[in-house]
mmCIF file with all atom_site columns, C-alpha atoms in Angstrom:
data_model
loop_
_atom_site.group_PDB
_atom_site.id
_atom_site.type_symbol
_atom_site.label_atom_id
_atom_site.label_alt_id
_atom_site.label_comp_id
_atom_site.label_asym_id
_atom_site.label_entity_id
_atom_site.label_seq_id
_atom_site.pdbx_PDB_ins_code
_atom_site.Cartn_x
_atom_site.Cartn_y
_atom_site.Cartn_z
_atom_site.occupancy
_atom_site.B_iso_or_equiv
_atom_site.pdbx_formal_charge
_atom_site.auth_seq_id
_atom_site.auth_comp_id
_atom_site.auth_asym_id
_atom_site.auth_atom_id
_atom_site.pdbx_PDB_model_num
ATOM 1   C CA . GLU A 1 1   ? 2.617   -8.156  -12.929 1.00 0.00 ? 143 GLU A CA 1
ATOM 2   C CA . THR A 1 2   ? -0.523  -7.083  -11.159 1.00 0.00 ? 144 THR A CA 1
ATOM 3   C CA . GLY A 1 3   ? -2.382  -5.522  -14.061 1.00 0.00 ? 145 GLY A CA 1
ATOM 4   C CA . VAL A 1 4   ? -1.744  -1.979  -12.853 1.00 0.00 ? 146 VAL A CA 1
ATOM 5   C CA . THR A 1 5   ? 0.801   0.023   -14.809 1.00 0.00 ? 147 THR A CA 1
ATOM 6   C CA . GLN A 1 6   ? 2.343   3.374   -14.013 1.00 0.00 ? 148 GLN A CA 1
ATOM 7   C CA . THR A 1 7   ? 4.337   5.792   -16.140 1.00 0.00 ? 149 THR A CA 1
ATOM 8   C CA . PRO A 1 8   ? 6.873   7.159   -15.913 1.00 0.00 ? 150 PRO A CA 1
ATOM 9   C CA . ARG A 1 9   ? 8.757   4.874   -13.548 1.00 0.00 ? 151 ARG A CA 1
ATOM 10  C CA . HIS A 1 10  ? 11.215  7.627   -12.663 1.00 0.00 ? 152 HIS A CA 1
ATOM 11  C CA . LEU A 1 11  ? 10.829  11.397  -12.822 1.00 0.00 ? 153 LEU A CA 1
ATOM 12  C CA . VAL A 1 12  ? 13.107  14.286  -11.955 1.00 0.00 ? 154 VAL A CA 1
ATOM 13  C CA . MET A 1 13  ? 11.578  17.734  -11.973 1.00 0.00 ? 155 MET A CA 1
ATOM 14  C CA . GLY A 1 14  ? 12.335  21.226  -10.861 1.00 0.00 ? 156 GLY A CA 1
ATOM 15  C CA . MET A 1 15  ? 10.099  23.147  -8.495  1.00 0.00 ? 157 MET A CA 1
ATOM 16  C CA . THR A 1 16  ? 8.667   25.248  -11.331 1.00 0.00 ? 158 THR A CA 1
ATOM 17  C CA . ASN A 1 17  ? 7.899   22.348  -13.645 1.00 0.00 ? 159 ASN A CA 1
ATOM 18  C CA . LYS A 1 18  ? 4.512   20.844  -14.426 1.00 0.00 ? 160 LYS A CA 1
ATOM 19  C CA . LYS A 1 19  ? 4.361   17.100  -14.939 1.00 0.00 ? 161 LYS A CA 1
ATOM 20  C CA . SER A 1 20  ? 1.787   14.318  -14.785 1.00 0.00 ? 162 SER A CA 1
ATOM 21  C CA . LEU A 1 21  ? 1.862   10.776  -13.497 1.00 0.00 ? 163 LEU A CA 1
ATOM 22  C CA . LYS A 1 22  ? -0.277  8.202   -15.224 1.00 0.00 ? 164 LYS A CA 1
ATOM 23  C CA . CYS A 1 23  ? -1.847  5.030   -13.925 1.00 0.00 ? 165 CYS A CA 1
ATOM 24  C CA . GLU A 1 24  ? -3.806  2.450   -15.884 1.00 0.00 ? 166 GLU A CA 1
ATOM 25  C CA . GLN A 1 25  ? -5.483  -0.666  -14.597 1.00 0.00 ? 167 GLN A CA 1
ATOM 26  C CA . HIS A 1 26  ? -6.488  -3.595  -16.776 1.00 0.00 ? 168 HIS A CA 1
ATOM 27  C CA . LEU A 1 27  ? -8.467  -5.446  -14.115 1.00 0.00 ? 169 LEU A CA 1
ATOM 28  C CA . GLY A 1 28  ? -11.943 -4.022  -14.643 1.00 0.00 ? 170 GLY A CA 1
ATOM 29  C CA . HIS A 1 29  ? -11.908 -2.433  -11.205 1.00 0.00 ? 171 HIS A CA 1
ATOM 30  C CA . ASN A 1 30  ? -14.064 0.492   -10.204 1.00 0.00 ? 172 ASN A CA 1
ATOM 31  C CA . ALA A 1 31  ? -11.935 2.092   -7.493  1.00 0.00 ? 173 ALA A CA 1
ATOM 32  C CA . MET A 1 32  ? -8.507  3.662   -7.900  1.00 0.00 ? 174 MET A CA 1
ATOM 33  C CA . TYR A 1 33  ? -6.133  5.197   -5.386  1.00 0.00 ? 175 TYR A CA 1
ATOM 34  C CA . TRP A 1 34  ? -3.041  7.384   -5.171  1.00 0.00 ? 176 TRP A CA 1
ATOM 35  C CA . TYR A 1 35  ? -0.581  6.781   -2.326  1.00 0.00 ? 177 TYR A CA 1
ATOM 36  C CA . LYS A 1 36  ? 2.619   8.536   -1.349  1.00 0.00 ? 178 LYS A CA 1
ATOM 37  C CA . GLN A 1 37  ? 5.465   6.555   0.187   1.00 0.00 ? 179 GLN A CA 1
ATOM 38  C CA . SER A 1 38  ? 8.280   8.520   1.774   1.00 0.00 ? 180 SER A CA 1
ATOM 39  C CA . ALA A 1 39  ? 11.317  7.068   3.476   1.00 0.00 ? 181 ALA A CA 1
ATOM 40  C CA . LYS A 1 40  ? 10.642  5.838   7.029   1.00 0.00 ? 182 LYS A CA 1
ATOM 41  C CA . LYS A 1 41  ? 6.978   6.898   6.925   1.00 0.00 ? 183 LYS A CA 1
ATOM 42  C CA . PRO A 1 42  ? 3.826   4.823   6.604   1.00 0.00 ? 184 PRO A CA 1
ATOM 43  C CA . LEU A 1 43  ? 2.170   4.646   3.242   1.00 0.00 ? 185 LEU A CA 1
ATOM 44  C CA . GLU A 1 44  ? -0.060  7.735   2.965   1.00 0.00 ? 186 GLU A CA 1
ATOM 45  C CA . LEU A 1 45  ? -3.348  7.623   1.111   1.00 0.00 ? 187 LEU A CA 1
ATOM 46  C CA . MET A 1 46  ? -3.804  10.736  -1.039  1.00 0.00 ? 188 MET A CA 1
ATOM 47  C CA . PHE A 1 47  ? -6.935  10.265  -3.143  1.00 0.00 ? 189 PHE A CA 1
ATOM 48  C CA . VAL A 1 48  ? -9.667  7.699   -3.736  1.00 0.00 ? 190 VAL A CA 1
ATOM 49  C CA . TYR A 1 49  ? -11.833 7.499   -6.842  1.00 0.00 ? 191 TYR A CA 1
ATOM 50  C CA . ASN A 1 50  ? -14.897 5.303   -7.146  1.00 0.00 ? 192 ASN A CA 1
ATOM 51  C CA . PHE A 1 51  ? -16.612 5.092   -10.534 1.00 0.00 ? 193 PHE A CA 1
ATOM 52  C CA . LYS A 1 52  ? -14.603 8.148   -11.625 1.00 0.00 ? 194 LYS A CA 1
ATOM 53  C CA . GLU A 1 53  ? -15.849 10.226  -8.691  1.00 0.00 ? 195 GLU A CA 1
ATOM 54  C CA . GLN A 1 54  ? -13.419 11.420  -6.049  1.00 0.00 ? 196 GLN A CA 1
ATOM 55  C CA . THR A 1 55  ? -14.542 10.077  -2.698  1.00 0.00 ? 197 THR A CA 1
ATOM 56  C CA . GLU A 1 56  ? -11.524 10.865  -0.574  1.00 0.00 ? 198 GLU A CA 1
ATOM 57  C CA . ASN A 1 57  ? -9.025  13.701  -0.480  1.00 0.00 ? 199 ASN A CA 1
ATOM 58  C CA . ASN A 1 58  ? -6.755  13.136  2.450   1.00 0.00 ? 200 ASN A CA 1
ATOM 59  C CA . SER A 1 59  ? -5.847  16.815  3.014   1.00 0.00 ? 201 SER A CA 1
ATOM 60  C CA . VAL A 1 60  ? -3.488  16.808  0.076   1.00 0.00 ? 202 VAL A CA 1
ATOM 61  C CA . PRO A 1 61  ? -1.953  20.167  -0.971  1.00 0.00 ? 203 PRO A CA 1
ATOM 62  C CA . SER A 1 62  ? -3.422  21.706  -4.092  1.00 0.00 ? 204 SER A CA 1
ATOM 63  C CA . ARG A 1 63  ? -0.106  21.378  -5.935  1.00 0.00 ? 205 ARG A CA 1
ATOM 64  C CA . PHE A 1 64  ? -1.247  17.753  -6.440  1.00 0.00 ? 206 PHE A CA 1
ATOM 65  C CA . SER A 1 65  ? -4.251  17.569  -8.732  1.00 0.00 ? 207 SER A CA 1
ATOM 66  C CA . PRO A 1 66  ? -5.833  14.192  -9.544  1.00 0.00 ? 208 PRO A CA 1
ATOM 67  C CA . GLU A 1 67  ? -7.873  13.380  -12.603 1.00 0.00 ? 209 GLU A CA 1
ATOM 68  C CA . CYS A 1 68  ? -9.895  10.269  -13.330 1.00 0.00 ? 210 CYS A CA 1
ATOM 69  C CA . PRO A 1 69  ? -11.378 10.387  -16.840 1.00 0.00 ? 211 PRO A CA 1
ATOM 70  C CA . ASN A 1 70  ? -12.676 6.809   -16.642 1.00 0.00 ? 212 ASN A CA 1
ATOM 71  C CA . SER A 1 71  ? -12.513 3.800   -14.346 1.00 0.00 ? 213 SER A CA 1
ATOM 72  C CA . SER A 1 72  ? -9.333  2.519   -15.994 1.00 0.00 ? 214 SER A CA 1
ATOM 73  C CA . HIS A 1 73  ? -7.195  5.633   -15.939 1.00 0.00 ? 215 HIS A CA 1
ATOM 74  C CA . LEU A 1 74  ? -5.955  7.867   -13.168 1.00 0.00 ? 216 LEU A CA 1
ATOM 75  C CA . PHE A 1 75  ? -3.633  10.837  -13.413 1.00 0.00 ? 217 PHE A CA 1
ATOM 76  C CA . LEU A 1 76  ? -1.798  12.906  -10.857 1.00 0.00 ? 218 LEU A CA 1
ATOM 77  C CA . HIS A 1 77  ? -0.912  16.366  -12.131 1.00 0.00 ? 219 HIS A CA 1
ATOM 78  C CA . LEU A 1 78  ? 2.015   17.986  -10.392 1.00 0.00 ? 220 LEU A CA 1
ATOM 79  C CA . HIS A 1 79  ? 2.931   21.672  -10.322 1.00 0.00 ? 221 HIS A CA 1
ATOM 80  C CA . THR A 1 80  ? 5.215   23.843  -8.184  1.00 0.00 ? 222 THR A CA 1
ATOM 81  C CA . LEU A 1 81  ? 6.266   20.917  -6.047  1.00 0.00 ? 223 LEU A CA 1
ATOM 82  C CA . GLN A 1 82  ? 8.660   21.130  -3.132  1.00 0.00 ? 224 GLN A CA 1
ATOM 83  C CA . PRO A 1 83  ? 11.744  18.970  -2.463  1.00 0.00 ? 225 PRO A CA 1
ATOM 84  C CA . GLU A 1 84  ? 9.881   17.271  0.399   1.00 0.00 ? 226 GLU A CA 1
ATOM 85  C CA . ASP A 1 85  ? 7.414   15.943  -2.178  1.00 0.00 ? 227 ASP A CA 1
ATOM 86  C CA . SER A 1 86  ? 10.131  13.614  -3.424  1.00 0.00 ? 228 SER A CA 1
ATOM 87  C CA . ALA A 1 87  ? 8.817   10.109  -2.828  1.00 0.00 ? 229 ALA A CA 1
ATOM 88  C CA . LEU A 1 88  ? 7.513   6.946   -4.440  1.00 0.00 ? 230 LEU A CA 1
ATOM 89  C CA . TYR A 1 89  ? 3.984   7.519   -5.733  1.00 0.00 ? 231 TYR A CA 1
ATOM 90  C CA . LEU A 1 90  ? 1.922   4.380   -5.916  1.00 0.00 ? 232 LEU A CA 1
ATOM 91  C CA . CYS A 1 91  ? -1.326  3.807   -7.735  1.00 0.00 ? 233 CYS A CA 1
ATOM 92  C CA . ALA A 1 92  ? -3.679  1.014   -6.718  1.00 0.00 ? 234 ALA A CA 1
ATOM 93  C CA . SER A 1 93  ? -7.060  -0.316  -7.726  1.00 0.00 ? 235 SER A CA 1
ATOM 94  C CA . SER A 1 94  ? -9.715  -2.543  -6.234  1.00 0.00 ? 236 SER A CA 1
ATOM 95  C CA . GLN A 1 95  ? -12.999 -3.989  -7.372  1.00 0.00 ? 237 GLN A CA 1
ATOM 96  C CA . ASP A 1 96  ? -14.766 -1.429  -5.231  1.00 0.00 ? 238 ASP A CA 1
ATOM 97  C CA . PRO A 1 97  ? -13.763 0.706   -2.273  1.00 0.00 ? 239 PRO A CA 1
ATOM 98  C CA . SER A 1 98  ? -15.059 -1.810  0.211   1.00 0.00 ? 240 SER A CA 1
ATOM 99  C CA . LEU A 1 99  ? -11.601 -2.244  1.662   1.00 0.00 ? 241 LEU A CA 1
ATOM 100 C CA . GLU A 1 100 ? -10.941 -5.563  0.003   1.00 0.00 ? 242 GLU A CA 1
ATOM 101 C CA . THR A 1 101 ? -7.684  -6.422  -1.713  1.00 0.00 ? 243 THR A CA 1
ATOM 102 C CA . GLN A 1 102 ? -5.924  -3.594  -3.501  1.00 0.00 ? 244 GLN A CA 1
ATOM 103 C CA . TYR A 1 103 ? -3.660  -4.169  -6.465  1.00 0.00 ? 245 TYR A CA 1
ATOM 104 C CA . PHE A 1 104 ? -0.687  -1.868  -6.745  1.00 0.00 ? 246 PHE A CA 1
ATOM 105 C CA . GLY A 1 105 ? 1.310   -0.574  -9.656  1.00 0.00 ? 247 GLY A CA 1
ATOM 106 C CA . PRO A 1 106 ? 5.122   -0.492  -9.561  1.00 0.00 ? 248 PRO A CA 1
ATOM 107 C CA . GLY A 1 107 ? 5.184   3.180   -8.610  1.00 0.00 ? 249 GLY A CA 1
ATOM 108 C CA . THR A 1 108 ? 6.794   6.358   -9.927  1.00 0.00 ? 250 THR A CA 1
ATOM 109 C CA . ARG A 1 109 ? 9.965   7.421   -8.137  1.00 0.00 ? 251 ARG A CA 1
ATOM 110 C CA . LEU A 1 110 ? 9.802   11.229  -8.069  1.00 0.00 ? 252 LEU A CA 1
ATOM 111 C CA . LEU A 1 111 ? 12.705  13.525  -7.270  1.00 0.00 ? 253 LEU A CA 1
ATOM 112 C CA . VAL A 1 112 ? 12.026  17.246  -6.931  1.00 0.00 ? 254 VAL A CA 1
ATOM 113 C CA . LEU A 1 113 ? 15.099  19.441  -7.190  1.00 0.00 ? 255 LEU A CA 1
ATOM 114 C CA . SER B 2 1   ? -5.947  6.458   14.572  1.00 0.00 ? 206 SER B CA 1
ATOM 115 C CA . GLN B 2 2   ? -6.344  2.814   13.633  1.00 0.00 ? 207 GLN B CA 1
ATOM 116 C CA . GLN B 2 3   ? -2.881  2.592   12.141  1.00 0.00 ? 208 GLN B CA 1
ATOM 117 C CA . GLY B 2 4   ? -1.283  -0.789  12.182  1.00 0.00 ? 209 GLY B CA 1
ATOM 118 C CA . GLU B 2 5   ? 2.210   -0.885  13.591  1.00 0.00 ? 210 GLU B CA 1
ATOM 119 C CA . GLU B 2 6   ? 4.574   -3.668  12.663  1.00 0.00 ? 211 GLU B CA 1
ATOM 120 C CA . ASP B 2 7   ? 7.156   -5.145  14.953  1.00 0.00 ? 212 ASP B CA 1
ATOM 121 C CA . PRO B 2 8   ? 10.084  -5.557  14.614  1.00 0.00 ? 213 PRO B CA 1
ATOM 122 C CA . GLN B 2 9   ? 11.100  -2.746  12.270  1.00 0.00 ? 214 GLN B CA 1
ATOM 123 C CA . ALA B 2 10  ? 13.850  -4.938  10.826  1.00 0.00 ? 215 ALA B CA 1
ATOM 124 C CA . LEU B 2 11  ? 14.534  -8.653  10.934  1.00 0.00 ? 216 LEU B CA 1
ATOM 125 C CA . SER B 2 12  ? 17.524  -10.561 9.576   1.00 0.00 ? 217 SER B CA 1
ATOM 126 C CA . ILE B 2 13  ? 17.513  -14.366 9.424   1.00 0.00 ? 218 ILE B CA 1
ATOM 127 C CA . GLN B 2 14  ? 19.207  -17.240 7.607   1.00 0.00 ? 219 GLN B CA 1
ATOM 128 C CA . GLU B 2 15  ? 17.619  -19.114 4.759   1.00 0.00 ? 220 GLU B CA 1
ATOM 129 C CA . GLY B 2 16  ? 15.514  -21.983 6.029   1.00 0.00 ? 221 GLY B CA 1
ATOM 130 C CA . GLU B 2 17  ? 14.595  -20.270 9.287   1.00 0.00 ? 222 GLU B CA 1
ATOM 131 C CA . ASN B 2 18  ? 11.120  -19.040 10.119  1.00 0.00 ? 223 ASN B CA 1
ATOM 132 C CA . ALA B 2 19  ? 10.307  -15.339 10.214  1.00 0.00 ? 224 ALA B CA 1
ATOM 133 C CA . THR B 2 20  ? 7.614   -13.888 12.443  1.00 0.00 ? 225 THR B CA 1
ATOM 134 C CA . MET B 2 21  ? 6.326   -10.350 12.140  1.00 0.00 ? 226 MET B CA 1
ATOM 135 C CA . ASN B 2 22  ? 3.706   -8.743  14.328  1.00 0.00 ? 227 ASN B CA 1
ATOM 136 C CA . CYS B 2 23  ? 1.141   -6.021  13.789  1.00 0.00 ? 228 CYS B CA 1
ATOM 137 C CA . SER B 2 24  ? -0.831  -4.107  16.375  1.00 0.00 ? 229 SER B CA 1
ATOM 138 C CA . TYR B 2 25  ? -3.737  -1.787  15.710  1.00 0.00 ? 230 TYR B CA 1
ATOM 139 C CA . LYS B 2 26  ? -5.924  0.507   17.747  1.00 0.00 ? 231 LYS B CA 1
ATOM 140 C CA . THR B 2 27  ? -9.601  0.249   16.807  1.00 0.00 ? 232 THR B CA 1
ATOM 141 C CA . SER B 2 28  ? -12.086 -2.407  15.765  1.00 0.00 ? 233 SER B CA 1
ATOM 142 C CA . ILE B 2 29  ? -11.639 -3.771  12.271  1.00 0.00 ? 234 ILE B CA 1
ATOM 143 C CA . ASN B 2 30  ? -13.557 -5.708  9.636   1.00 0.00 ? 235 ASN B CA 1
ATOM 144 C CA . ASN B 2 31  ? -10.429 -7.292  8.233   1.00 0.00 ? 236 ASN B CA 1
ATOM 145 C CA . LEU B 2 32  ? -6.656  -7.070  8.254   1.00 0.00 ? 237 LEU B CA 1
ATOM 146 C CA . GLN B 2 33  ? -4.381  -7.584  5.289   1.00 0.00 ? 238 GLN B CA 1
ATOM 147 C CA . TRP B 2 34  ? -0.692  -8.285  4.827   1.00 0.00 ? 239 TRP B CA 1
ATOM 148 C CA . TYR B 2 35  ? 1.254   -6.951  1.862   1.00 0.00 ? 240 TYR B CA 1
ATOM 149 C CA . ARG B 2 36  ? 4.823   -7.400  0.656   1.00 0.00 ? 241 ARG B CA 1
ATOM 150 C CA . GLN B 2 37  ? 6.961   -4.809  -1.082  1.00 0.00 ? 242 GLN B CA 1
ATOM 151 C CA . ASN B 2 38  ? 10.213  -5.489  -2.833  1.00 0.00 ? 243 ASN B CA 1
ATOM 152 C CA . SER B 2 39  ? 12.624  -2.565  -2.764  1.00 0.00 ? 244 SER B CA 1
ATOM 153 C CA . GLY B 2 40  ? 11.260  0.438   -4.654  1.00 0.00 ? 245 GLY B CA 1
ATOM 154 C CA . ARG B 2 41  ? 8.347   -1.512  -6.124  1.00 0.00 ? 246 ARG B CA 1
ATOM 155 C CA . GLY B 2 42  ? 4.617   -1.673  -5.607  1.00 0.00 ? 247 GLY B CA 1
ATOM 156 C CA . LEU B 2 43  ? 2.934   -3.642  -2.863  1.00 0.00 ? 248 LEU B CA 1
ATOM 157 C CA . VAL B 2 44  ? 1.706   -7.164  -3.462  1.00 0.00 ? 249 VAL B CA 1
ATOM 158 C CA . HIS B 2 45  ? -1.241  -8.529  -1.520  1.00 0.00 ? 250 HIS B CA 1
ATOM 159 C CA . LEU B 2 46  ? -0.420  -11.663 0.458   1.00 0.00 ? 251 LEU B CA 1
ATOM 160 C CA . ILE B 2 47  ? -3.392  -12.553 2.591   1.00 0.00 ? 252 ILE B CA 1
ATOM 161 C CA . LEU B 2 48  ? -6.580  -11.127 4.092   1.00 0.00 ? 253 LEU B CA 1
ATOM 162 C CA . ILE B 2 49  ? -7.979  -12.285 7.407   1.00 0.00 ? 254 ILE B CA 1
ATOM 163 C CA . ARG B 2 50  ? -11.429 -11.272 8.583   1.00 0.00 ? 255 ARG B CA 1
ATOM 164 C CA . SER B 2 51  ? -12.291 -10.225 12.101  1.00 0.00 ? 256 SER B CA 1
ATOM 165 C CA . ASN B 2 52  ? -14.176 -13.474 12.733  1.00 0.00 ? 257 ASN B CA 1
ATOM 166 C CA . GLU B 2 53  ? -11.203 -15.611 11.699  1.00 0.00 ? 258 GLU B CA 1
ATOM 167 C CA . ARG B 2 54  ? -8.349  -16.574 14.004  1.00 0.00 ? 259 ARG B CA 1
ATOM 168 C CA . GLU B 2 55  ? -5.889  -18.177 11.624  1.00 0.00 ? 260 GLU B CA 1
ATOM 169 C CA . LYS B 2 56  ? -5.317  -18.441 7.918   1.00 0.00 ? 261 LYS B CA 1
ATOM 170 C CA . HIS B 2 57  ? -2.766  -20.233 5.756   1.00 0.00 ? 262 HIS B CA 1
ATOM 171 C CA . SER B 2 58  ? -1.467  -19.640 2.271   1.00 0.00 ? 263 SER B CA 1
ATOM 172 C CA . GLY B 2 59  ? 1.480   -21.752 1.172   1.00 0.00 ? 264 GLY B CA 1
ATOM 173 C CA . ARG B 2 60  ? 4.369   -20.972 3.511   1.00 0.00 ? 265 ARG B CA 1
ATOM 174 C CA . LEU B 2 61  ? 2.447   -18.089 5.089   1.00 0.00 ? 266 LEU B CA 1
ATOM 175 C CA . ARG B 2 62  ? 0.471   -18.340 8.289   1.00 0.00 ? 267 ARG B CA 1
ATOM 176 C CA . VAL B 2 63  ? -1.466  -15.379 9.650   1.00 0.00 ? 268 VAL B CA 1
ATOM 177 C CA . THR B 2 64  ? -3.110  -15.183 13.040  1.00 0.00 ? 269 THR B CA 1
ATOM 178 C CA . LEU B 2 65  ? -5.491  -12.576 14.364  1.00 0.00 ? 270 LEU B CA 1
ATOM 179 C CA . ASP B 2 66  ? -6.321  -11.855 17.990  1.00 0.00 ? 271 ASP B CA 1
ATOM 180 C CA . THR B 2 67  ? -9.021  -9.206  18.083  1.00 0.00 ? 272 THR B CA 1
ATOM 181 C CA . SER B 2 68  ? -9.013  -9.116  21.880  1.00 0.00 ? 273 SER B CA 1
ATOM 182 C CA . LYS B 2 69  ? -5.391  -7.982  21.799  1.00 0.00 ? 274 LYS B CA 1
ATOM 183 C CA . LYS B 2 70  ? -5.803  -6.052  18.555  1.00 0.00 ? 275 LYS B CA 1
ATOM 184 C CA . SER B 2 71  ? -2.845  -7.833  17.052  1.00 0.00 ? 276 SER B CA 1
ATOM 185 C CA . SER B 2 72  ? -1.898  -10.053 14.145  1.00 0.00 ? 277 SER B CA 1
ATOM 186 C CA . SER B 2 73  ? 1.172   -12.040 13.239  1.00 0.00 ? 278 SER B CA 1
ATOM 187 C CA . LEU B 2 74  ? 2.605   -13.174 9.933   1.00 0.00 ? 279 LEU B CA 1
ATOM 188 C CA . LEU B 2 75  ? 4.760   -16.274 9.962   1.00 0.00 ? 280 LEU B CA 1
ATOM 189 C CA . ILE B 2 76  ? 6.860   -17.213 6.942   1.00 0.00 ? 281 ILE B CA 1
ATOM 190 C CA . THR B 2 77  ? 8.147   -20.758 7.257   1.00 0.00 ? 282 THR B CA 1
ATOM 191 C CA . ALA B 2 78  ? 11.296  -22.165 5.643   1.00 0.00 ? 283 ALA B CA 1
ATOM 192 C CA . SER B 2 79  ? 12.315  -18.719 4.430   1.00 0.00 ? 284 SER B CA 1
ATOM 193 C CA . ARG B 2 80  ? 14.124  -18.147 1.153   1.00 0.00 ? 285 ARG B CA 1
ATOM 194 C CA . ALA B 2 81  ? 16.384  -15.354 -0.050  1.00 0.00 ? 286 ALA B CA 1
ATOM 195 C CA . ALA B 2 82  ? 13.535  -14.311 -2.370  1.00 0.00 ? 287 ALA B CA 1
ATOM 196 C CA . ASP B 2 83  ? 11.413  -13.530 0.697   1.00 0.00 ? 288 ASP B CA 1
ATOM 197 C CA . THR B 2 84  ? 13.647  -10.533 1.355   1.00 0.00 ? 289 THR B CA 1
ATOM 198 C CA . ALA B 2 85  ? 11.256  -7.562  1.269   1.00 0.00 ? 290 ALA B CA 1
ATOM 199 C CA . SER B 2 86  ? 9.291   -5.194  3.477   1.00 0.00 ? 291 SER B CA 1
ATOM 200 C CA . TYR B 2 87  ? 6.054   -6.507  4.921   1.00 0.00 ? 292 TYR B CA 1
ATOM 201 C CA . PHE B 2 88  ? 3.112   -4.284  5.807   1.00 0.00 ? 293 PHE B CA 1
ATOM 202 C CA . CYS B 2 89  ? -0.143  -4.845  7.591   1.00 0.00 ? 294 CYS B CA 1
ATOM 203 C CA . ALA B 2 90  ? -3.173  -2.805  6.609   1.00 0.00 ? 295 ALA B CA 1
ATOM 204 C CA . THR B 2 91  ? -6.357  -2.356  8.553   1.00 0.00 ? 296 THR B CA 1
ATOM 205 C CA . ASP B 2 92  ? -9.765  -1.017  7.713   1.00 0.00 ? 297 ASP B CA 1
ATOM 206 C CA . GLY B 2 93  ? -12.237 0.361   10.217  1.00 0.00 ? 298 GLY B CA 1
ATOM 207 C CA . ARG B 2 94  ? -15.807 -0.561  10.957  1.00 0.00 ? 299 ARG B CA 1
ATOM 208 C CA . GLY B 2 95  ? -18.013 2.274   9.822   1.00 0.00 ? 300 GLY B CA 1
ATOM 209 C CA . GLY B 2 96  ? -14.960 4.222   8.815   1.00 0.00 ? 301 GLY B CA 1
ATOM 210 C CA . SER B 2 97  ? -14.048 5.952   5.595   1.00 0.00 ? 302 SER B CA 1
ATOM 211 C CA . GLU B 2 98  ? -13.083 4.129   2.443   1.00 0.00 ? 303 GLU B CA 1
ATOM 212 C CA . LYS B 2 99  ? -9.452  3.639   3.174   1.00 0.00 ? 304 LYS B CA 1
ATOM 213 C CA . LEU B 2 100 ? -6.910  1.130   4.364   1.00 0.00 ? 305 LEU B CA 1
ATOM 214 C CA . VAL B 2 101 ? -4.357  2.327   6.867   1.00 0.00 ? 306 VAL B CA 1
ATOM 215 C CA . PHE B 2 102 ? -0.868  0.889   6.527   1.00 0.00 ? 307 PHE B CA 1
ATOM 216 C CA . GLY B 2 103 ? 1.867   0.514   9.109   1.00 0.00 ? 308 GLY B CA 1
ATOM 217 C CA . LYS B 2 104 ? 5.506   1.424   8.598   1.00 0.00 ? 309 LYS B CA 1
ATOM 218 C CA . GLY B 2 105 ? 6.435   -2.136  7.778   1.00 0.00 ? 310 GLY B CA 1
ATOM 219 C CA . THR B 2 106 ? 8.966   -4.743  8.793   1.00 0.00 ? 311 THR B CA 1
ATOM 220 C CA . LYS B 2 107 ? 12.059  -5.003  6.640   1.00 0.00 ? 312 LYS B CA 1
ATOM 221 C CA . LEU B 2 108 ? 12.959  -8.689  6.355   1.00 0.00 ? 313 LEU B CA 1
ATOM 222 C CA . THR B 2 109 ? 16.363  -9.816  5.117   1.00 0.00 ? 314 THR B CA 1
ATOM 223 C CA . VAL B 2 110 ? 16.898  -13.514 4.432   1.00 0.00 ? 315 VAL B CA 1
ATOM 224 C CA . ASN B 2 111 ? 20.565  -14.326 4.087   1.00 0.00 ? 316 ASN B CA 1
ATOM 225 C CA . PRO B 2 112 ? 21.530  -17.206 1.786   1.00 0.00 ? 317 PRO B CA 1
#
């Protein structure tokens, strides 16, 4: 394993539900990332956090709300999602956001009904 | 966009054969990385090659970089069934924002 864990691994939710995805890294890294991976599309960067501060929001709809309480934990709060938001959500971390190697978690497979 | 684009989209070979995947990108880079993803799992970093390097090896992996053609190739020698996965290249950008840009990937199937 890469030292980055994600929970839950699978999630089914209705469009009116509120849920949260959790990511934890045990590598002592300072930067954390959320990516969305949809079928037949390139991996899409959603958010970047560096030392708990958000440094990138890649035009993500407000129904996705990230939270980074410390350098080891990253959350993605979900509310009023759409079926097209169904995807694999991947968390990653790196020592710093200097574009060096990123370490990925196993992902959360999300299905929005 | 400096998105890397992998070629081919899918590749099927027999165990023991070599597999070559290519990546093209559009703008200048500081480095290029290759990642592997097993079905429905997270990505695993394989190798990073810097813009001033032309070739790099790691075990059965060989990566080349041609900055004049804005392209890279990943060669897996003596492939194994366990190499079956999707392979992605990721590029950064000189003076760009803090993000890697990934291609759509090459889906490699190694048949036993």
